[in-house]
Structure formats: structure tokens, C-alpha cells
PDB file of C-alpha atoms in Angstrom:
ATOM      1  CA  MET C   1      74.467  66.434  22.687  1.00 57.00           C
ATOM      2  CA  ASN C   2      75.123  62.842  21.769  1.00 67.00           C
ATOM      3  CA  GLU C   3      77.825  61.848  19.318  1.00 76.00           C
ATOM      4  CA  ILE C   4      76.393  60.741  15.952  1.00 81.00           C
ATOM      5  CA  ALA C   5      78.268  58.104  13.942  1.00 72.00           C
ATOM      6  CA  ASP C   6      78.536  58.683  10.186  1.00 77.00           C
ATOM      7  CA  ASN C   7      76.436  55.602   9.412  1.00 85.00           C
ATOM      8  CA  TRP C   8      73.781  56.079  12.135  1.00 91.00           C
ATOM      9  CA  GLN C   9      70.179  55.934  10.990  1.00 94.00           C
ATOM     10  CA  PRO C  10      67.284  56.669  13.346  1.00 97.00           C
ATOM     11  CA  GLN C  11      64.582  54.054  13.775  1.00 98.00           C
ATOM     12  CA  ASN C  12      62.054  55.982  15.878  1.00 98.00           C
ATOM     13  CA  LEU C  13      60.671  59.479  15.456  1.00 98.00           C
ATOM     14  CA  LEU C  14      58.850  60.819  18.520  1.00 98.00           C
ATOM     15  CA  LEU C  15      56.821  63.983  18.050  1.00 98.00           C
ATOM     16  CA  ASP C  16      55.248  66.223  20.663  1.00 98.00           C
ATOM     17  CA  VAL C  17      51.835  67.629  19.737  1.00 97.00           C
ATOM     18  CA  ASP C  18      51.302  71.133  21.088  1.00 95.00           C
ATOM     19  CA  GLY C  19      53.825  73.564  19.661  1.00 95.00           C
ATOM     20  CA  VAL C  20      55.119  71.007  17.142  1.00 97.00           C
ATOM     21  CA  PHE C  21      52.071  69.669  15.286  1.00 96.00           C
ATOM     22  CA  THR C  22      50.068  72.690  16.433  1.00 95.00           C
ATOM     23  CA  ASP C  23      50.739  76.361  17.031  1.00 93.00           C
ATOM     24  CA  GLY C  24      50.788  75.610  20.776  1.00 89.00           C
ATOM     25  CA  LYS C  25      48.046  78.075  21.620  1.00 87.00           C
ATOM     26  CA  ILE C  26      45.010  77.195  23.708  1.00 82.00           C
ATOM     27  CA  TYR C  27      41.706  78.105  22.092  1.00 79.00           C
ATOM     28  CA  SER C  28      39.031  77.924  24.755  1.00 79.00           C
ATOM     29  CA  SER C  29      35.648  79.325  25.634  1.00 79.00           C
ATOM     30  CA  TRP C  30      33.053  78.705  28.322  1.00 79.00           C
ATOM     31  CA  GLU C  31      32.471  75.306  26.701  1.00 80.00           C
ATOM     32  CA  GLY C  32      36.159  74.427  27.059  1.00 74.00           C
ATOM     33  CA  LYS C  33      38.794  73.748  24.431  1.00 73.00           C
ATOM     34  CA  LEU C  34      37.303  74.223  20.992  1.00 76.00           C
ATOM     35  CA  PHE C  35      40.046  73.393  18.503  1.00 85.00           C
ATOM     36  CA  LYS C  36      43.745  73.138  17.730  1.00 89.00           C
ATOM     37  CA  VAL C  37      45.532  74.395  14.626  1.00 89.00           C
ATOM     38  CA  PHE C  38      47.435  71.633  12.807  1.00 91.00           C
ATOM     39  CA  GLY C  39      49.699  72.270   9.796  1.00 86.00           C
ATOM     40  CA  PRO C  40      48.831  71.022   6.313  1.00 84.00           C
ATOM     41  CA  ASP C  41      52.183  69.584   5.122  1.00 91.00           C
ATOM     42  CA  ASP C  42      53.241  67.547   8.123  1.00 95.00           C
ATOM     43  CA  HIS C  43      51.024  64.539   7.416  1.00 95.00           C
ATOM     44  CA  ASP C  44      52.390  64.104   3.880  1.00 93.00           C
ATOM     45  CA  ALA C  45      55.969  64.198   5.176  1.00 95.00           C
ATOM     46  CA  ILE C  46      55.150  61.709   7.930  1.00 97.00           C
ATOM     47  CA  LYS C  47      53.654  59.301   5.391  1.00 94.00           C
ATOM     48  CA  LEU C  48      56.922  59.416   3.446  1.00 91.00           C
ATOM     49  CA  VAL C  49      59.192  58.869   6.441  1.00 94.00           C
ATOM     50  CA  GLN C  50      57.123  56.001   7.880  1.00 95.00           C
ATOM     51  CA  THR C  51      58.914  53.672   5.466  1.00 92.00           C
ATOM     52  CA  LEU C  52      62.156  54.568   7.268  1.00 95.00           C
ATOM     53  CA  MET C  53      61.148  55.133  10.893  1.00 97.00           C
ATOM     54  CA  LYS C  54      58.334  54.315  13.296  1.00 98.00           C
ATOM     55  CA  VAL C  55      56.482  57.509  14.202  1.00 98.00           C
ATOM     56  CA  THR C  56      55.037  57.913  17.696  1.00 98.00           C
ATOM     57  CA  VAL C  57      53.188  60.981  18.957  1.00 98.00           C
ATOM     58  CA  LEU C  58      53.105  62.264  22.555  1.00 98.00           C
ATOM     59  CA  THR C  59      50.852  64.800  24.214  1.00 97.00           C
ATOM     60  CA  ALA C  60      50.501  66.038  27.768  1.00 96.00           C
ATOM     61  CA  ASP C  61      47.199  67.790  27.051  1.00 94.00           C
ATOM     62  CA  ALA C  62      44.566  65.649  28.781  1.00 92.00           C
ATOM     63  CA  LYS C  63      41.770  68.201  28.316  1.00 88.00           C
ATOM     64  CA  GLY C  64      42.466  68.572  24.593  1.00 90.00           C
ATOM     65  CA  PHE C  65      43.098  64.854  24.106  1.00 93.00           C
ATOM     66  CA  PRO C  66      39.867  64.169  22.172  1.00 92.00           C
ATOM     67  CA  ILE C  67      40.802  66.840  19.611  1.00 92.00           C
ATOM     68  CA  THR C  68      44.352  65.501  19.302  1.00 94.00           C
ATOM     69  CA  GLU C  69      43.165  61.899  19.128  1.00 96.00           C
ATOM     70  CA  LYS C  70      40.732  62.677  16.315  1.00 94.00           C
ATOM     71  CA  ARG C  71      43.493  64.234  14.201  1.00 95.00           C
ATOM     72  CA  ILE C  72      46.494  62.071  15.116  1.00 96.00           C
ATOM     73  CA  VAL C  73      44.841  58.644  15.441  1.00 97.00           C
ATOM     74  CA  GLY C  74      41.605  59.000  13.500  1.00 96.00           C
ATOM     75  CA  GLU C  75      42.829  60.993  10.522  1.00 95.00           C
ATOM     76  CA  MET C  76      46.566  60.268  10.428  1.00 96.00           C
ATOM     77  CA  GLY C  77      46.604  56.708  11.808  1.00 96.00           C
ATOM     78  CA  LEU C  78      49.525  57.330  14.166  1.00 98.00           C
ATOM     79  CA  ASP C  79      50.252  55.961  17.641  1.00 97.00           C
ATOM     80  CA  LEU C  80      49.343  58.532  20.298  1.00 98.00           C
ATOM     81  CA  HIS C  81      50.257  58.457  23.983  1.00 98.00           C
ATOM     82  CA  LEU C  82      49.189  60.752  26.810  1.00 98.00           C
ATOM     83  CA  VAL C  83      52.411  61.377  28.751  1.00 98.00           C
ATOM     84  CA  ASP C  84      52.858  64.343  31.088  1.00 96.00           C
ATOM     85  CA  VAL C  85      55.948  66.434  30.577  1.00 95.00           C
ATOM     86  CA  GLY C  86      57.455  65.612  33.976  1.00 94.00           C
ATOM     87  CA  SER C  87      57.534  61.871  33.382  1.00 96.00           C
ATOM     88  CA  ARG C  88      58.316  62.053  29.668  1.00 97.00           C
ATOM     89  CA  PRO C  89      62.115  61.541  29.936  1.00 98.00           C
ATOM     90  CA  ASP C  90      61.663  58.299  31.893  1.00 98.00           C
ATOM     91  CA  TRP C  91      58.731  57.196  29.708  1.00 98.00           C
ATOM     92  CA  VAL C  92      60.838  57.581  26.561  1.00 98.00           C
ATOM     93  CA  SER C  93      63.797  55.779  28.156  1.00 98.00           C
ATOM     94  CA  ASN C  94      61.589  52.893  29.306  1.00 98.00           C
ATOM     95  CA  LYS C  95      59.644  52.450  26.040  1.00 98.00           C
ATOM     96  CA  PHE C  96      62.448  52.900  23.493  1.00 98.00           C
ATOM     97  CA  ASP C  97      66.084  52.144  22.902  1.00 98.00           C
ATOM     98  CA  VAL C  98      67.081  55.813  23.124  1.00 98.00           C
ATOM     99  CA  SER C  99      70.048  55.225  20.821  1.00 97.00           C
ATOM    100  CA  THR C 100      67.492  54.821  17.988  1.00 98.00           C
ATOM    101  CA  VAL C 101      65.358  57.868  18.772  1.00 98.00           C
ATOM    102  CA  VAL C 102      64.868  61.307  17.257  1.00 98.00           C
ATOM    103  CA  TYR C 103      62.637  63.471  19.461  1.00 98.00           C
ATOM    104  CA  MET C 104      61.022  66.734  18.403  1.00 98.00           C
ATOM    105  CA  GLY C 105      59.693  69.040  21.102  1.00 98.00           C
ATOM    106  CA  ASP C 106      59.272  72.700  21.937  1.00 97.00           C
ATOM    107  CA  GLY C 107      58.547  72.941  25.649  1.00 96.00           C
ATOM    108  CA  ILE C 108      60.324  73.911  28.811  1.00 95.00           C
ATOM    109  CA  PHE C 109      61.018  70.294  29.821  1.00 96.00           C
ATOM    110  CA  ASP C 110      61.908  68.909  26.391  1.00 98.00           C
ATOM    111  CA  PRO C 111      65.670  69.419  26.854  1.00 98.00           C
ATOM    112  CA  LEU C 112      65.410  66.702  29.533  1.00 98.00           C
ATOM    113  CA  VAL C 113      64.240  64.321  26.810  1.00 98.00           C
ATOM    114  CA  PHE C 114      66.822  65.708  24.353  1.00 98.00           C
ATOM    115  CA  SER C 115      69.600  64.723  26.771  1.00 98.00           C
ATOM    116  CA  ARG C 116      68.491  61.093  26.673  1.00 98.00           C
ATOM    117  CA  VAL C 117      67.857  60.501  22.973  1.00 98.00           C
ATOM    118  CA  LYS C 118      70.348  60.272  20.130  1.00 97.00           C
ATOM    119  CA  TYR C 119      69.073  63.247  18.098  1.00 98.00           C
ATOM    120  CA  SER C 120      66.791  66.140  18.940  1.00 98.00           C
ATOM    121  CA  ILE C 121      64.854  68.726  16.977  1.00 98.00           C
ATOM    122  CA  ALA C 122      63.064  71.894  18.055  1.00 98.00           C
ATOM    123  CA  PRO C 123      60.723  74.014  15.958  1.00 98.00           C
ATOM    124  CA  ALA C 124      61.430  77.727  15.530  1.00 98.00           C
ATOM    125  CA  ASN C 125      58.764  78.595  18.130  1.00 97.00           C
ATOM    126  CA  ALA C 126      60.371  76.501  20.877  1.00 97.00           C
ATOM    127  CA  MET C 127      61.580  78.114  24.064  1.00 95.00           C
ATOM    128  CA  LYS C 128      65.062  79.640  23.721  1.00 97.00           C
ATOM    129  CA  HIS C 129      66.749  77.145  26.047  1.00 97.00           C
ATOM    130  CA  THR C 130      65.005  74.295  24.204  1.00 98.00           C
ATOM    131  CA  ARG C 131      66.249  75.531  20.836  1.00 98.00           C
ATOM    132  CA  SER C 132      69.794  75.851  22.189  1.00 98.00           C
ATOM    133  CA  SER C 133      69.624  72.258  23.503  1.00 98.00           C
ATOM    134  CA  ALA C 134      68.498  70.752  20.189  1.00 98.00           C
ATOM    135  CA  CYS C 135      70.714  69.179  17.552  1.00 98.00           C
ATOM    136  CA  PHE C 136      68.639  70.899  14.849  1.00 98.00           C
ATOM    137  CA  VAL C 137      66.187  73.808  14.891  1.00 98.00           C
ATOM    138  CA  THR C 138      63.704  74.282  12.077  1.00 98.00           C
ATOM    139  CA  ASP C 139      63.069  77.624  10.429  1.00 98.00           C
ATOM    140  CA  ARG C 140      59.348  76.847  10.493  1.00 97.00           C
ATOM    141  CA  ARG C 141      57.079  77.041  13.509  1.00 97.00           C
ATOM    142  CA  GLY C 142      54.694  74.422  14.875  1.00 97.00           C
ATOM    143  CA  SER C 143      51.558  74.133  12.675  1.00 95.00           C
ATOM    144  CA  GLU C 144      53.459  75.846   9.854  1.00 96.00           C
ATOM    145  CA  GLY C 145      55.374  72.882   8.444  1.00 96.00           C
ATOM    146  CA  ALA C 146      57.983  72.400  11.186  1.00 98.00           C
ATOM    147  CA  ILE C 147      57.556  68.613  11.125  1.00 98.00           C
ATOM    148  CA  ALA C 148      57.786  68.484   7.332  1.00 97.00           C
ATOM    149  CA  GLU C 149      60.979  70.556   7.456  1.00 97.00           C
ATOM    150  CA  ALA C 150      62.410  68.320  10.187  1.00 98.00           C
ATOM    151  CA  ILE C 151      61.651  65.200   8.153  1.00 97.00           C
ATOM    152  CA  VAL C 152      63.333  66.606   5.048  1.00 96.00           C
ATOM    153  CA  HIS C 153      66.343  67.398   7.264  1.00 97.00           C
ATOM    154  CA  LEU C 154      66.410  63.849   8.694  1.00 97.00           C
ATOM    155  CA  VAL C 155      66.154  62.225   5.274  1.00 96.00           C
ATOM    156  CA  ASP C 156      68.914  64.508   3.934  1.00 95.00           C
ATOM    157  CA  LYS C 157      71.195  63.904   6.921  1.00 94.00           C
ATOM    158  CA  PHE C 158      70.664  60.217   7.642  1.00 95.00           C
ATOM    159  CA  PHE C 159      69.060  58.524   4.635  1.00 94.00           C
ATOM    160  CA  GLY C 160      70.937  59.756   1.567  1.00 91.00           C
ATOM    161  CA  GLY C 161      68.943  62.849   0.666  1.00 90.00           C
ATOM    162  CA  PHE C 162      65.331  63.794   0.184  1.00 81.00           C
ATOM    163  CA  GLU C 163      65.601  63.977  -3.608  1.00 81.00           C
ATOM    164  CA  ASN C 164      66.888  60.374  -3.783  1.00 78.00           C
ATOM    165  CA  PHE C 165      64.242  59.156  -1.336  1.00 72.00           C
ATOM    166  CA  VAL C 166      61.182  60.470  -3.187  1.00 69.00           C
ATOM    167  CA  LYS C 167      62.202  59.146  -6.639  1.00 63.00           C
TER     168      LYS C 167
END
């Protein structure tokens, strides 16, 4: 894990979709993917933290992209990028100054991104090796407020405390 200076403040929050925003399950029928389960509190927390950090969302789910795009772009107004998990570490390194990035992911390849960014977060439902590679692991699972919990943690740790921020 990267060394964090006492006065460091993140500038970019990168969030994976499936398993972080959602429960990570695939709901499909003969017609294809039908829906994804998103959590109710995450959007409110993201709106609060957007005054402190730029929020960018990544998904590798090309088949479920229209569902994700409707929620993330259409309803939440966030930047969304389709980036496969294999190229994600290089994509993040090429698009961002990694010394400014917090990345939240749950998947098998997310520790490869964790090793490049300054701070990493995994939800409770992340793979075991992903949780052990993260700087912080939420108690909540994807689609159950994991992002909201992570944001409260970030504001407490790097921006003087959640209670002071929301006053």
C-alpha cells in the first residue's frame, strides 16, 4: 500500500459498478440482462463528496451497459466509462495522476489497480484477496450502502470529519 501523508487529500474518486454500486449479481432471462440492483444511499453521499472530489465511474459490463448508463449517467449525472478489467490498471494510470486517486473495487483484478493508486477501498462483498489488498474495507456490501460508507470514511479521514462537512 502507498504511504499517505498527514495532509494528503484525494482529488479523484473512481468507482467500479458491479459489486460496488450493485450487488454484483447477473439477473438474466431469455431476453438478456433485465436489471441491476443499485443501493439507495450511495447517490446522496456522492452528491455531498462531489464538492471535494471528481467522481468517475467504471464498468466492464458491455452487455449491461445500457442499464448502468441509465442509472449512472441519466439519473445520477456522473461520468461513466466502459473499461475492461484487464486494461483498467493502465487506463487509470493514463487518465489520472494516480497520486490523487481513491479507487473502490471488488473484483479479482482490482488489486492491480489498488497497487497503482494512492488509496483503495473494497466493499465487504469483495473477493478475499481484494479486501486484503485494500487500504479500507467497508462493513456494507455493494448495493447496500458500501459507497456511502466509503465516502463517510474518506471525509472523516481526509477532509476533517463528516459532521463538520455536512454543517
